[in-house]
GROMACS .gro file of C-alpha atoms in nm:
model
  447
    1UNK     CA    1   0.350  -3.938  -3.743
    2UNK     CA    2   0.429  -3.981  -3.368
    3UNK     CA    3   0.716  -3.733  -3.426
    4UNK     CA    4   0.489  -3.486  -3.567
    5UNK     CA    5   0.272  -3.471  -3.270
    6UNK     CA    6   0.542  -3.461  -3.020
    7UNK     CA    7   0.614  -3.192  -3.143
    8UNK     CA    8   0.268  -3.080  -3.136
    9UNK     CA    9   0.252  -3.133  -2.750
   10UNK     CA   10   0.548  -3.000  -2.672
   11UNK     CA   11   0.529  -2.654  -2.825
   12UNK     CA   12   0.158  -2.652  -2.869
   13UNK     CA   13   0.173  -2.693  -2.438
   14UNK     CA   14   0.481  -2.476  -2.414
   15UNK     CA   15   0.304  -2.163  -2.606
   16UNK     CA   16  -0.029  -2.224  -2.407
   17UNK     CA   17   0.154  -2.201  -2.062
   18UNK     CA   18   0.333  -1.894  -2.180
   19UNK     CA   19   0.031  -1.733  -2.299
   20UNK     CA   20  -0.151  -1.812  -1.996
   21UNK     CA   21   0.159  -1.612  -1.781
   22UNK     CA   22   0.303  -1.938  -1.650
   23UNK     CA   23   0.703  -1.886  -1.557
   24UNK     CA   24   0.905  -2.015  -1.865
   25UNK     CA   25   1.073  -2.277  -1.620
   26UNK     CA   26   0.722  -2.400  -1.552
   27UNK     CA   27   0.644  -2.354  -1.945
   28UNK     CA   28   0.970  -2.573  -1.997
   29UNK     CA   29   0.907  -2.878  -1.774
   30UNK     CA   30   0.543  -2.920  -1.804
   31UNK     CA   31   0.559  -2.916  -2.183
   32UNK     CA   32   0.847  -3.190  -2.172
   33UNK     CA   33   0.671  -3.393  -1.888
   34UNK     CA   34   0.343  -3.429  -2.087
   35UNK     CA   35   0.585  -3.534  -2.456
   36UNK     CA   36   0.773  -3.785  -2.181
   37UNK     CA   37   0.404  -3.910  -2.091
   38UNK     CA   38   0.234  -3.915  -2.465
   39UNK     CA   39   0.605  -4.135  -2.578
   40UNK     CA   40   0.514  -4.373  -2.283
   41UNK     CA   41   0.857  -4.314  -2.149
   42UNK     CA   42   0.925  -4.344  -1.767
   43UNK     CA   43   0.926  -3.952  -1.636
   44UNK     CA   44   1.200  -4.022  -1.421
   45UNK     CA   45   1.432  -3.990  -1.726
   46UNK     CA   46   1.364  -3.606  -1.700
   47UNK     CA   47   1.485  -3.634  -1.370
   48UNK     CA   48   1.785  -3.805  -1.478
   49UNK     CA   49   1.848  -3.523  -1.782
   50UNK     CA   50   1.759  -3.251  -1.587
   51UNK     CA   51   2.016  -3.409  -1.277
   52UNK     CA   52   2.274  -3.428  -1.562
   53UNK     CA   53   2.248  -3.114  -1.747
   54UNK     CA   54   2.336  -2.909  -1.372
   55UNK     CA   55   2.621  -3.113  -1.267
   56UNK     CA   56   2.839  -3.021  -1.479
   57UNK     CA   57   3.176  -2.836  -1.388
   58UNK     CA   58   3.180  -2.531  -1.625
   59UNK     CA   59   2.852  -2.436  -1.417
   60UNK     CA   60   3.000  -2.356  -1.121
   61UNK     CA   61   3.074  -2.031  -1.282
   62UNK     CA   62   2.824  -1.882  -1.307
   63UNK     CA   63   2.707  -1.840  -0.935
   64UNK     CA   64   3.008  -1.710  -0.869
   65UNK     CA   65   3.020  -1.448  -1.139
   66UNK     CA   66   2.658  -1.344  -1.005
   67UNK     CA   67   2.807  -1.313  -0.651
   68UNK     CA   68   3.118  -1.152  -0.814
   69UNK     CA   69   2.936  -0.873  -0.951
   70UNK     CA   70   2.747  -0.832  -0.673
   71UNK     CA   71   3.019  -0.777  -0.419
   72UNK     CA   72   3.190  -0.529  -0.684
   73UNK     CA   73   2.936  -0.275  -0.616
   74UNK     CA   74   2.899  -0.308  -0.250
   75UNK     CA   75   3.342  -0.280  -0.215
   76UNK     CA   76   3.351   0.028  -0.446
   77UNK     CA   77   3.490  -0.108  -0.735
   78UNK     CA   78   3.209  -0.027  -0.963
   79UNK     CA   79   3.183   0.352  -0.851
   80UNK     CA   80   3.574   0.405  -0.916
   81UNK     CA   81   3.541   0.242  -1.253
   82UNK     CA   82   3.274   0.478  -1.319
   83UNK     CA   83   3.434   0.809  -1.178
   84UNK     CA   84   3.754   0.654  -1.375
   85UNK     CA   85   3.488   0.668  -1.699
   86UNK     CA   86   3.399   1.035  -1.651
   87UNK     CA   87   3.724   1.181  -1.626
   88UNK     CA   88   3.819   1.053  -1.946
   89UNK     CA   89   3.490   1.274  -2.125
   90UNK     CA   90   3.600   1.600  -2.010
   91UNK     CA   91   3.473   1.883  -2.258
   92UNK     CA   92   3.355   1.612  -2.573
   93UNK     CA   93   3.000   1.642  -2.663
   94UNK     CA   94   2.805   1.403  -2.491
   95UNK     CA   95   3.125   1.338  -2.280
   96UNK     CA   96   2.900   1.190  -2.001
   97UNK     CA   97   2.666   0.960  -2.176
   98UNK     CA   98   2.994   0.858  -2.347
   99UNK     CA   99   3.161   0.780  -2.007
  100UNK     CA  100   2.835   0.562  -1.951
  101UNK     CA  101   2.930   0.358  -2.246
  102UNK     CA  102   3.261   0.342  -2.123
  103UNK     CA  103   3.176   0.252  -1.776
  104UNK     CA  104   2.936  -0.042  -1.880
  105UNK     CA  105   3.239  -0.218  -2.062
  106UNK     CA  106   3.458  -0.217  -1.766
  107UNK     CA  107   3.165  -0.322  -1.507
  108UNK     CA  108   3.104  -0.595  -1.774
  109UNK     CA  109   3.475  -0.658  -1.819
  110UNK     CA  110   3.358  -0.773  -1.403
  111UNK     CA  111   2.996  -0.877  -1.337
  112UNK     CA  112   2.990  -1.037  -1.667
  113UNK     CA  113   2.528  -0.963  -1.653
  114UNK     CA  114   2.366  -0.719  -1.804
  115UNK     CA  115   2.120  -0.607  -1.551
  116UNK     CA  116   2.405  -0.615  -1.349
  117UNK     CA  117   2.573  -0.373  -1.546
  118UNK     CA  118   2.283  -0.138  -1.583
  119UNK     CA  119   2.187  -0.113  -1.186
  120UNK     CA  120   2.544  -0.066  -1.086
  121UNK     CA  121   2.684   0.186  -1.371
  122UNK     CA  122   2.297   0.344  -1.343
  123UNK     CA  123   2.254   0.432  -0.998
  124UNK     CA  124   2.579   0.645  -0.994
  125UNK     CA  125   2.541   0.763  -1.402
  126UNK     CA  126   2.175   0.866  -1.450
  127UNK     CA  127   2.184   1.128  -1.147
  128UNK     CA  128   2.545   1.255  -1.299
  129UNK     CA  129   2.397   1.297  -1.627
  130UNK     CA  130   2.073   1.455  -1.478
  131UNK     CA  131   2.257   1.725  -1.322
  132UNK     CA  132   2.431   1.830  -1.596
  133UNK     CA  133   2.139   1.908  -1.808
  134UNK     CA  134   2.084   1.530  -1.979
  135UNK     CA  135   1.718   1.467  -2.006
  136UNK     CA  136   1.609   1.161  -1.767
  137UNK     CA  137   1.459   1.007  -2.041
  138UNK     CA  138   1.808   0.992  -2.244
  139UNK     CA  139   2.020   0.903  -1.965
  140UNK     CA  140   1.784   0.623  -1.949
  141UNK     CA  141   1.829   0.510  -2.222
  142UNK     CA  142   2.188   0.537  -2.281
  143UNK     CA  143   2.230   0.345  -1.959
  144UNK     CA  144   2.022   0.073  -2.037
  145UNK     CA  145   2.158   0.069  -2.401
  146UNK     CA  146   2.514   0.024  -2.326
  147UNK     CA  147   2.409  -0.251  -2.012
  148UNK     CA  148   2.349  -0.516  -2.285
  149UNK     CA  149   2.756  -0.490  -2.269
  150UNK     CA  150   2.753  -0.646  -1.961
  151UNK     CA  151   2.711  -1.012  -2.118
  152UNK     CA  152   2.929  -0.955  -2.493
  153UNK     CA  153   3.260  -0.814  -2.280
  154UNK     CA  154   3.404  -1.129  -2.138
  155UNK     CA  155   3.347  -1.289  -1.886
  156UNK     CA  156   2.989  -1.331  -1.985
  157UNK     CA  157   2.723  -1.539  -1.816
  158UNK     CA  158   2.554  -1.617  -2.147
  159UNK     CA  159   2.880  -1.724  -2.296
  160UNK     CA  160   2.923  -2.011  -2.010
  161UNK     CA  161   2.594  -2.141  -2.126
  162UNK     CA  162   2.624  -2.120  -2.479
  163UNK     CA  163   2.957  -2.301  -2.422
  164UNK     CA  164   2.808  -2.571  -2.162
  165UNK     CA  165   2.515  -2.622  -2.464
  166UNK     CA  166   2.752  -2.655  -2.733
  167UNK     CA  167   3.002  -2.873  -2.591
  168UNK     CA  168   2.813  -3.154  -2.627
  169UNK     CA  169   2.691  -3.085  -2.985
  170UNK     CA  170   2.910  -3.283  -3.245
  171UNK     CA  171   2.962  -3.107  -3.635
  172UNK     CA  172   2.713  -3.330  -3.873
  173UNK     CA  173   2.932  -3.584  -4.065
  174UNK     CA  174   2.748  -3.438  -4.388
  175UNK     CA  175   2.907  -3.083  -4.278
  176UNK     CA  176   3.253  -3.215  -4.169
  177UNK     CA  177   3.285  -3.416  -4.521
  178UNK     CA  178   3.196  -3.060  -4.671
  179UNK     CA  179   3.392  -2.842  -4.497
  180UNK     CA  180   3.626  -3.046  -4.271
  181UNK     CA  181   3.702  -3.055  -3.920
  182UNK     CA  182   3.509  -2.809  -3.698
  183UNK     CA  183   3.760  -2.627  -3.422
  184UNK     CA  184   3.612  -2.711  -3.081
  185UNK     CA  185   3.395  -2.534  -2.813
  186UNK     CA  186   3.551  -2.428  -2.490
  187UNK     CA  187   3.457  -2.095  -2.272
  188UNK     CA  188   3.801  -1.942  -2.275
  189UNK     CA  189   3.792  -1.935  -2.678
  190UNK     CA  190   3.466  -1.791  -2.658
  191UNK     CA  191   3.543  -1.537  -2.336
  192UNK     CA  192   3.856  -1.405  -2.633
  193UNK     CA  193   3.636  -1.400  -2.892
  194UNK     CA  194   3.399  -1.158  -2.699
  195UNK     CA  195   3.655  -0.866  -2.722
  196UNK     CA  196   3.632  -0.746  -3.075
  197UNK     CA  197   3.291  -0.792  -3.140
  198UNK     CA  198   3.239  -0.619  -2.801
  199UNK     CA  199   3.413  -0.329  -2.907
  200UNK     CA  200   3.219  -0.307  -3.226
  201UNK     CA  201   2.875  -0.281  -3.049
  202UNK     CA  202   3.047  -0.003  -2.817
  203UNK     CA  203   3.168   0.197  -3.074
  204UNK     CA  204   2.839   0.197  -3.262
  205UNK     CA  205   2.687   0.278  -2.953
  206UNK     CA  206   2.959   0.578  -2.944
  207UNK     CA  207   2.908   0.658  -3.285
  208UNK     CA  208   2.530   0.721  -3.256
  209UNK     CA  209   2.542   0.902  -2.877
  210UNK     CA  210   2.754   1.151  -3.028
  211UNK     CA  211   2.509   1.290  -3.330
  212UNK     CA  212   2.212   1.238  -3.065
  213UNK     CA  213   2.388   1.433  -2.816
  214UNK     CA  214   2.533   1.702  -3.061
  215UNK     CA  215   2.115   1.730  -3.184
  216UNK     CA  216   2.009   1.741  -2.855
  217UNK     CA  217   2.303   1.968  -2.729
  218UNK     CA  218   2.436   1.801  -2.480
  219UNK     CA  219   2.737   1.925  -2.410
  220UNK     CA  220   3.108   1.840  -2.235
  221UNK     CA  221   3.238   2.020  -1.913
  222UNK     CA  222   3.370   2.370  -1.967
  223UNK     CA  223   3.642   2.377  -1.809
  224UNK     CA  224   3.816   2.080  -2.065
  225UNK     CA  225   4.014   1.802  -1.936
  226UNK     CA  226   4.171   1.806  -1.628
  227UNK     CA  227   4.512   1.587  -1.614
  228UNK     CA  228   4.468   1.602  -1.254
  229UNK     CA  229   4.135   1.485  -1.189
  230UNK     CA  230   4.230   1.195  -1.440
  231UNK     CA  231   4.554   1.136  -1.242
  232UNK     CA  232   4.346   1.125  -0.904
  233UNK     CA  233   4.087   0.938  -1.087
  234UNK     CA  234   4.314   0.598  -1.188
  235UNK     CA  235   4.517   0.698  -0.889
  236UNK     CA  236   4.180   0.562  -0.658
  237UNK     CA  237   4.097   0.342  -0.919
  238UNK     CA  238   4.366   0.106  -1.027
  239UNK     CA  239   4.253  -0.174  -0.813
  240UNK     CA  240   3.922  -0.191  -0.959
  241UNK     CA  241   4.082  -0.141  -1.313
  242UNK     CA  242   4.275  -0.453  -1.231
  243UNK     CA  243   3.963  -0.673  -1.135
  244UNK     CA  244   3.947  -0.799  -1.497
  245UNK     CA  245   4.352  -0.799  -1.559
  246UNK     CA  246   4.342  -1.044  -1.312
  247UNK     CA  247   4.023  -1.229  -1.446
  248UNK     CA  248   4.100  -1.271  -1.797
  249UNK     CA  249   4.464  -1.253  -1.800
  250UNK     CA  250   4.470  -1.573  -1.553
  251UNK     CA  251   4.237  -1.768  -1.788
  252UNK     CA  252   4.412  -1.676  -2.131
  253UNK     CA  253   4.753  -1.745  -1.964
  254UNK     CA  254   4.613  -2.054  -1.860
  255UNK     CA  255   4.682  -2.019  -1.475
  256UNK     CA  256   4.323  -2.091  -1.398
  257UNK     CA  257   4.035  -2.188  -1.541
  258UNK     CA  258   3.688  -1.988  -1.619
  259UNK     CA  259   3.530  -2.173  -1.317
  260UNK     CA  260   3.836  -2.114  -1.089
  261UNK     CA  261   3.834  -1.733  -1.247
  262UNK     CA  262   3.536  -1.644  -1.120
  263UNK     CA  263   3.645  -1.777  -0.720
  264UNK     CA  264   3.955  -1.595  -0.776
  265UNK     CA  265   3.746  -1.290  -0.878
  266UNK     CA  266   3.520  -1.299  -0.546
  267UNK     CA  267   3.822  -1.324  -0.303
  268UNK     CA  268   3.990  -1.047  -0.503
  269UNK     CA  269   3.681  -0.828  -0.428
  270UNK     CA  270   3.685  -0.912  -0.101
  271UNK     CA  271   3.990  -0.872  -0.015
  272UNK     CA  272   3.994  -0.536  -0.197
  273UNK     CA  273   3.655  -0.419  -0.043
  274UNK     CA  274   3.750  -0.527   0.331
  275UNK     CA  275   4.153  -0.442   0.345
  276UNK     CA  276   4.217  -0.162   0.056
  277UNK     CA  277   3.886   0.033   0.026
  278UNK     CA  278   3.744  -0.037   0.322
  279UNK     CA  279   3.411  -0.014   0.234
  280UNK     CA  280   3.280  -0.344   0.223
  281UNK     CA  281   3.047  -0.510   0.516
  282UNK     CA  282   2.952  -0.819   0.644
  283UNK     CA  283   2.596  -0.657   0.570
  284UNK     CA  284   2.637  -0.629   0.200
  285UNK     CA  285   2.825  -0.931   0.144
  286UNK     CA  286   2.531  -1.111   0.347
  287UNK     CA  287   2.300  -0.871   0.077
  288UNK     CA  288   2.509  -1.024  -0.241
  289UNK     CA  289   2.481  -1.368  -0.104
  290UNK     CA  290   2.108  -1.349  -0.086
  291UNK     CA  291   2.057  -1.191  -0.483
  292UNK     CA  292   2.305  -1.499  -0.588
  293UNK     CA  293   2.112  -1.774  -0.423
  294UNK     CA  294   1.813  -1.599  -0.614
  295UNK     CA  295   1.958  -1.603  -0.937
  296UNK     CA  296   2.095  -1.882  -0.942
  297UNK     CA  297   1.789  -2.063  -0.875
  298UNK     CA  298   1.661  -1.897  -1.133
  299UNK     CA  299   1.889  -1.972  -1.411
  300UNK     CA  300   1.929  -2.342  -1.258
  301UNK     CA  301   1.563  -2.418  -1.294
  302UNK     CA  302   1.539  -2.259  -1.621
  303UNK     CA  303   1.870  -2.458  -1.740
  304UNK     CA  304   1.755  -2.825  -1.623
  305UNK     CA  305   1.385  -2.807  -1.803
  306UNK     CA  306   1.545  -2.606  -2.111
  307UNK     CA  307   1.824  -2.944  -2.137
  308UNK     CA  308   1.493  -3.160  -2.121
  309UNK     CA  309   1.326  -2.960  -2.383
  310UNK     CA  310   1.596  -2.973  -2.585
  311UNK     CA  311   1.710  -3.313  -2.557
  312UNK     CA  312   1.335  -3.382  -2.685
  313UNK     CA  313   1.409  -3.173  -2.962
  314UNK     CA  314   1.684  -3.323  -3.051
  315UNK     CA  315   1.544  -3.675  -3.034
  316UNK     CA  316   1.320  -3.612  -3.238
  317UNK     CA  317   1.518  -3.489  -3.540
  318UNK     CA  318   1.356  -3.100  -3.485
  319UNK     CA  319   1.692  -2.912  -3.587
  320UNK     CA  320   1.739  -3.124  -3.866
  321UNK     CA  321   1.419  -3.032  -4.036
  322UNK     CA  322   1.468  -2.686  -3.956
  323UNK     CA  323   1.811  -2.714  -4.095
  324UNK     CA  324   1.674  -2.820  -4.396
  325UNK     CA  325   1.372  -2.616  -4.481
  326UNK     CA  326   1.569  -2.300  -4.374
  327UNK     CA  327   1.823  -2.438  -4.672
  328UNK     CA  328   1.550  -2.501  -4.878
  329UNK     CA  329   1.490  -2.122  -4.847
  330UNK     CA  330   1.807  -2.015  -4.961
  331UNK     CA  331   2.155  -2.165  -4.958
  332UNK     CA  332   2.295  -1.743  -4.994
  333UNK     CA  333   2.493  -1.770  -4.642
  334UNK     CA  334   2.425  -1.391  -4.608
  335UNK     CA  335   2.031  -1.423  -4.614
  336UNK     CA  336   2.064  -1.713  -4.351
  337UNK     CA  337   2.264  -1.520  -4.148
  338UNK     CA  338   1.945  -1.231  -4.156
  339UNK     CA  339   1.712  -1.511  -4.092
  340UNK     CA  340   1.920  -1.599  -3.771
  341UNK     CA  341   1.968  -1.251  -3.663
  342UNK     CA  342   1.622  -1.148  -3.688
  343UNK     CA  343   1.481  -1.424  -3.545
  344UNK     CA  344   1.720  -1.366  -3.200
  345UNK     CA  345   1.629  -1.035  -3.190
  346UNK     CA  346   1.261  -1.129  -3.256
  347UNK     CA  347   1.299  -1.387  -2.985
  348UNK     CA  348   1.468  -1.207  -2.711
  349UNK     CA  349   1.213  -0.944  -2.708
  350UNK     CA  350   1.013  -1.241  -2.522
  351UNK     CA  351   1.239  -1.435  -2.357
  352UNK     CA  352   1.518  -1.444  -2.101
  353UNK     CA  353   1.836  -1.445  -2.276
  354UNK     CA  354   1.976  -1.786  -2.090
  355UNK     CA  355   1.670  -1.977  -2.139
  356UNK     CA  356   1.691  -1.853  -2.531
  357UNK     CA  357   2.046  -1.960  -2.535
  358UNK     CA  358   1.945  -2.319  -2.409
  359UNK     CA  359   1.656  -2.348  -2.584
  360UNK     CA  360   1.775  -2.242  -2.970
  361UNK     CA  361   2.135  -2.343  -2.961
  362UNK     CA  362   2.005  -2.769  -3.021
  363UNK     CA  363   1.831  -2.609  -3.325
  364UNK     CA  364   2.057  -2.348  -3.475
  365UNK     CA  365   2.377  -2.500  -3.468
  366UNK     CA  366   2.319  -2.774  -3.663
  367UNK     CA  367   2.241  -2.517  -3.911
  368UNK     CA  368   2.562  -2.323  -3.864
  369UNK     CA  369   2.738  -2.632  -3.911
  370UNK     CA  370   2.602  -2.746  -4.242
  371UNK     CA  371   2.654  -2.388  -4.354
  372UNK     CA  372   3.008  -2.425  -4.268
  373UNK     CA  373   3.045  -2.142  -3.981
  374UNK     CA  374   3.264  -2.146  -3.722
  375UNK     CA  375   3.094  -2.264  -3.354
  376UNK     CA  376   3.299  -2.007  -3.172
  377UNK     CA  377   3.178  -1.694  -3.457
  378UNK     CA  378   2.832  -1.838  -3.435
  379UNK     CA  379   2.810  -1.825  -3.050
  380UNK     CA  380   2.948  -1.477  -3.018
  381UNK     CA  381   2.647  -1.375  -3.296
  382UNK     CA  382   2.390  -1.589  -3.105
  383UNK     CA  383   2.499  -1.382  -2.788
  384UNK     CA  384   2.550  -1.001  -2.960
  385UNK     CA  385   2.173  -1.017  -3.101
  386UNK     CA  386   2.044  -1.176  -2.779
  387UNK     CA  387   2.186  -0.910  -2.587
  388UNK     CA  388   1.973  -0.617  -2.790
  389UNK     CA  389   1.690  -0.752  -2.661
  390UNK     CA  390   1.811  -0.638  -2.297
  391UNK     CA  391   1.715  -0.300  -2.421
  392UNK     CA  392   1.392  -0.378  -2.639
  393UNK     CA  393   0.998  -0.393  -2.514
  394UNK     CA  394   0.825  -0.606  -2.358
  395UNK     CA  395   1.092  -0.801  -2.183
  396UNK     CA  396   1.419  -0.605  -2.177
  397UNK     CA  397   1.492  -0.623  -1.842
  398UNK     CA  398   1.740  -0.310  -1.861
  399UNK     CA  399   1.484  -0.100  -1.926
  400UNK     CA  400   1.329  -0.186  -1.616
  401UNK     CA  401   1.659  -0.138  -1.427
  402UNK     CA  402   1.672   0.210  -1.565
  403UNK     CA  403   1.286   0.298  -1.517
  404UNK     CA  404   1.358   0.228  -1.161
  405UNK     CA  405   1.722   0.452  -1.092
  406UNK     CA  406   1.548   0.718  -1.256
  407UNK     CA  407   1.188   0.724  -1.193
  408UNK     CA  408   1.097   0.771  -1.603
  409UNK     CA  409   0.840   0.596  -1.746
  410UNK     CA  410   0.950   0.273  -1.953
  411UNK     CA  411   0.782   0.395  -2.260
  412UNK     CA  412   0.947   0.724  -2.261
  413UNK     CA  413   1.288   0.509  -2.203
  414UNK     CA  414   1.142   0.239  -2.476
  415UNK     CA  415   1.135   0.543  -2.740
  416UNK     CA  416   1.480   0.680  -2.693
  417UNK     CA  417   1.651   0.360  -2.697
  418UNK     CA  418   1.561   0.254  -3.037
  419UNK     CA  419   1.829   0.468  -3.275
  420UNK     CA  420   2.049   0.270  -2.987
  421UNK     CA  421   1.894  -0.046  -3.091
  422UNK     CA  422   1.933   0.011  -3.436
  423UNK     CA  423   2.305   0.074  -3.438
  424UNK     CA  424   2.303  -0.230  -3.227
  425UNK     CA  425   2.131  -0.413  -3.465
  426UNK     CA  426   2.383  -0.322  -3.712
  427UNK     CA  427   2.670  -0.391  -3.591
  428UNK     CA  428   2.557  -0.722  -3.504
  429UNK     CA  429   2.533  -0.764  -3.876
  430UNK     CA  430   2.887  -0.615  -3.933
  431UNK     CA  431   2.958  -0.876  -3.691
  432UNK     CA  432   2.805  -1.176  -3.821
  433UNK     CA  433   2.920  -1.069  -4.161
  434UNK     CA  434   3.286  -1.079  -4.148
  435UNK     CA  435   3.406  -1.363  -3.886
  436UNK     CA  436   3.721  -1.231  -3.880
  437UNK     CA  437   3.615  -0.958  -3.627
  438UNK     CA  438   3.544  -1.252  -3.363
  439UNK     CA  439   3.796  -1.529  -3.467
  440UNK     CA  440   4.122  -1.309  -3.542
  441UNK     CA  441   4.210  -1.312  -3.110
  442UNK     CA  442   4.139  -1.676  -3.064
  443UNK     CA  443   4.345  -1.753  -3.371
  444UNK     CA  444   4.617  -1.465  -3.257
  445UNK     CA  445   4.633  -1.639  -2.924
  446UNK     CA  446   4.665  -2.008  -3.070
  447UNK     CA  447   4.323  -2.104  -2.930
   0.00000   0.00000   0.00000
C-alpha cells in the first residue's frame, strides 16, 4: 500500500509540475523531495544521491564534448567539413541536401549534440541550399532531420549517460539463469556500437531525400563533379577530417579514455584553430566557454534529480512491475520491442533526450534483461528513437535551431520533416530488429 502511493506522489507531483510549465529539473526534485518526506526519510539523503550520481568520472565528458563542439565551429573545422560535404554532391539530384546529411555525420563524428550539429552544419547549409533553388522550408527540414545524427555517430553525449545509468544496473538473477551472463556496459563499447546503426539512419535519410528531391526537382550542379574543387576541398580540410580519427581511434586503440578523448579533442581544436587555420579568438573561445558552463548546468541539474527519481523508482520495485505487466502483454520479443520504440518516440516528443535517458533507463532495462537483449543493442535503440524526437513537435529542439538559421516558420518545417521522421522511424526498427547491425563492431573489435 505505501508503495502504491509513492508512487502516486511522485508521478502524480511530477505530471502536475510539468503541466503547470515548471522546468523538468524542478519537476524532478520536487516530486522526489515530497516521496522522501511522505517515507519519513531524512531529505538530506537526496543530497547525498544527487552528490553521488555527479561525481562520477565518466562525467567529465561531457562538458568537454559541449566545449569541444563549440570551439569546432568558431576554428573552422565545421565549415571545411561542410564545404568537404558539398563537393562530394556535384551534379546528383538533391546533391546538396545530400551533402547536408553528409555534413551532419562528420560534425557529429565531433560535437557529439544534436543541436549542435544542426546550428553549426545549418548556418552554412540552409543559405547554400537556398540559393540554389531549395525551398527554405525543405532545407529546413533536411537540416534539422539529419542533426538528430549528431548524438547516434559516436562520440555521443546521450551515449555517456546511458552508459553512466547503466553501469550500475546489474542483469536480474532470474534473466542471467535464463540466458546467462550479460556482457558489460562501458562507453567505448557503446561509442563502436554507434557506427552501424548510425549509418543506417543516414542512409534512410539518403534514401528518402533523393525521391523528395527528384519530386520536387531539385537538382545537382551542372557543370558535374569537379576533381579539382574536391582536391582543394580535402586539401583545406584534412585537419578537420582528422578531428574524429584522432577522437575515436585513441579510445578504440585504447590510448585514452572517453573522458581523456574529449580533453584531447579541445586542445586539438585549439591548437588547430589558433596555429593552422588561424581563425580562432580569444573572443570565441571566451563565447564557447560561456554556452558550456550553460549546458552543463543544465544537464547537471537535470542528471542529479533524474538519479533521485530514479533511485525512488527503483526502491520501490517500479521496473519490476512494469517488467512484468509489459510480459504479461506479450512474451513475442518483436511486439515488445514496438512497445519500447513507440513509447521513446512518444516520450521524446516531450522531453529532453538526457533527462529521458536518466529517467527510463531504471525502468526499461530490467525489461531488456529478462527478455534476454543485449545492454549495449538496447542502449544504441534507446538512443536511435530518442534522437527522432530532435526533429518531432512540440519539443524537438532542432526544429527550433532551423526555424531560427532560416527564418521559416516551425510548422512549415514541422510538415516537411515528417516523411524524414518516418524513414527514421523505420530504420530504428531495422535496427532494433536485427542486433547484429549494432553488436557485429564491438564483437569485431573484441569489446
Amino acid at each position: 500500500m505505501v508503495e502504491s502511493s509513492v508512487v502516486m506522489i511522485l508521478f502524480g507531483s511530477f505530471l502536475l509540475l510539468l503541466l503547470l510549465g515548471a522546468p523538468i529539473s524542478v519537476s524532478l526534485g520536487v516530486s522526489a523531495l515530497a516521496s522522501f518526506l511522505y517515507l519519513g526519510d531524512n531529505p538530506i539523503k537526496l543530497v547525498q544521491i544527487a552528490f553521488t550520481s555527479v561525481g562520477s568520472f565518466p562525467l567529465m565528458a561531457l562538458p568537454a564534448f559541449i566545449l569541444a563542439g563549440a570551439l569546432m565551429e568558431a576554428a573552422g573545422i565545421s565549415k571545411r567539413l561542410v564545404d568537404l560535404a558539398e563537393s562530394f554532391a556535384g551534379p546528383f539530384t538533391g546533391g546538396m541536401s545530400a551533402a547536408t546529411v553528409m555534413a551532419c555525420m562528420f560534425f557529429g563524428a565531433i560535437s557529439g549534440s544534436g543541436p549542435a550539429t544542426t546550428a553549426a552544419v545549418g548556418m552554412l547549409m540552409i543559405p547554400a541550399m537556398v540559393d540554389r533553388g531549395y525551398s527554405k522550408g525543405y532545407a529546413s527540414a533536411i537540416t534539422a532531420s539529419s542533426g538528430g545524427l549528431g548524438v547516434v555517430i559516436p562520440p555521443s553525449i546521450p551515449m555517456v549517460i546511458f552508459g553512466i545509468s547503466a553501469m550500475g544496473m546489474m542483469a536480474p538473477p532470474e534473466a542471467i539463469a535464463q540466458y546467462g551472463q550479460f556482457q558489460s556496459v562501458s562507453i567505448p563499447k557503446l561509442f563502436i556500437a554507434g557506427v552501424l546503426p548510425g549509418m543506417v539512419l543516414a542512409g534512410g535519410l539518403l534514401i528518402m531525400n533523393y525521391f523528395l528531391c527528384r519530386k520536387y526537382g531539385y537538382k545537382g550542379t551542372t557543370e558535374g563533379w569537379s576533381v579539382a574543387t574536391t582536391r582543394t576541398a580535402m586539401r583545406k580540410g584534412i585537419w578537420s577530417m582528422l578531428a574524429p580519427v584522432v577522437i575515436l581511434g585513441g579510445i578504440y586503440s585504447g590510448l585514452f579514455t572517453p573522458t581523456e578523448s574529449a580533453i584531447v579533442a579541445i586542445f586539438y581544436t585549439l591548437f588547430i584553430g589558433f596555429f593552422v587555420h588561424k581563425e580562432l579568438k580569444i573572443k570565441a573561445v571566451m563565447r564557447s566557454l560561456e554556452t558550456t558552463t550553460w549546458l552543463t548546468g543544465r544537464v547537471l541539474l537535470i542528471l542529479f534529480t533524474a538519479t533521485v527519481f530514479g533511485r525512488l523508482l527503483v526502491e520501490n520495485q517500479i521496473p519490476a512491475i512494469v517488467a512484468s505487466s509489459m510480459l504479461e502483454v506479450t512474451t513475442n520479443l518483436y511486439l515488445i520491442w514496438a512497445l519500447i520504440i513507440f513509447f521513446l518516440l512518444f516520450v521524446g516528443m516531450f522531453m529532453e533526450t538526457l533527462a529521458a535517458i536518466m529517467i527510463l533507463t531504471p525502468v526499461l532495462l530490467p525489461i531488456a534483461y529478462n527478455l534476454g537483449i543485449d545492454p549495449i543493442h538496447f542502449g544504441i535503440v534507446v538512443v536511435c528513437s530518442l534522437s527522432i524526437g530532435f526533429q518531432t513537435p512540440p519539443l524537438g529542439e532542432n526544429l527550433f535551431i532551423a526555424s531560427g538559421v532560416s527564418g521559416t516558420s516551425i510548422e512549415e518545417i514541422s510538415i516537411r520533416a515528417l516523411p524524414f521522421a518516418f524513414t527514421s522511424v523505420l530504420a530504428v526498427f531495422i535496427i532494433a530488429y536485427i542486433p547484429q547491425i549494432t553488436l557485429f563492431l564491438p564483437s569485431l573489435l573484441g569489446y
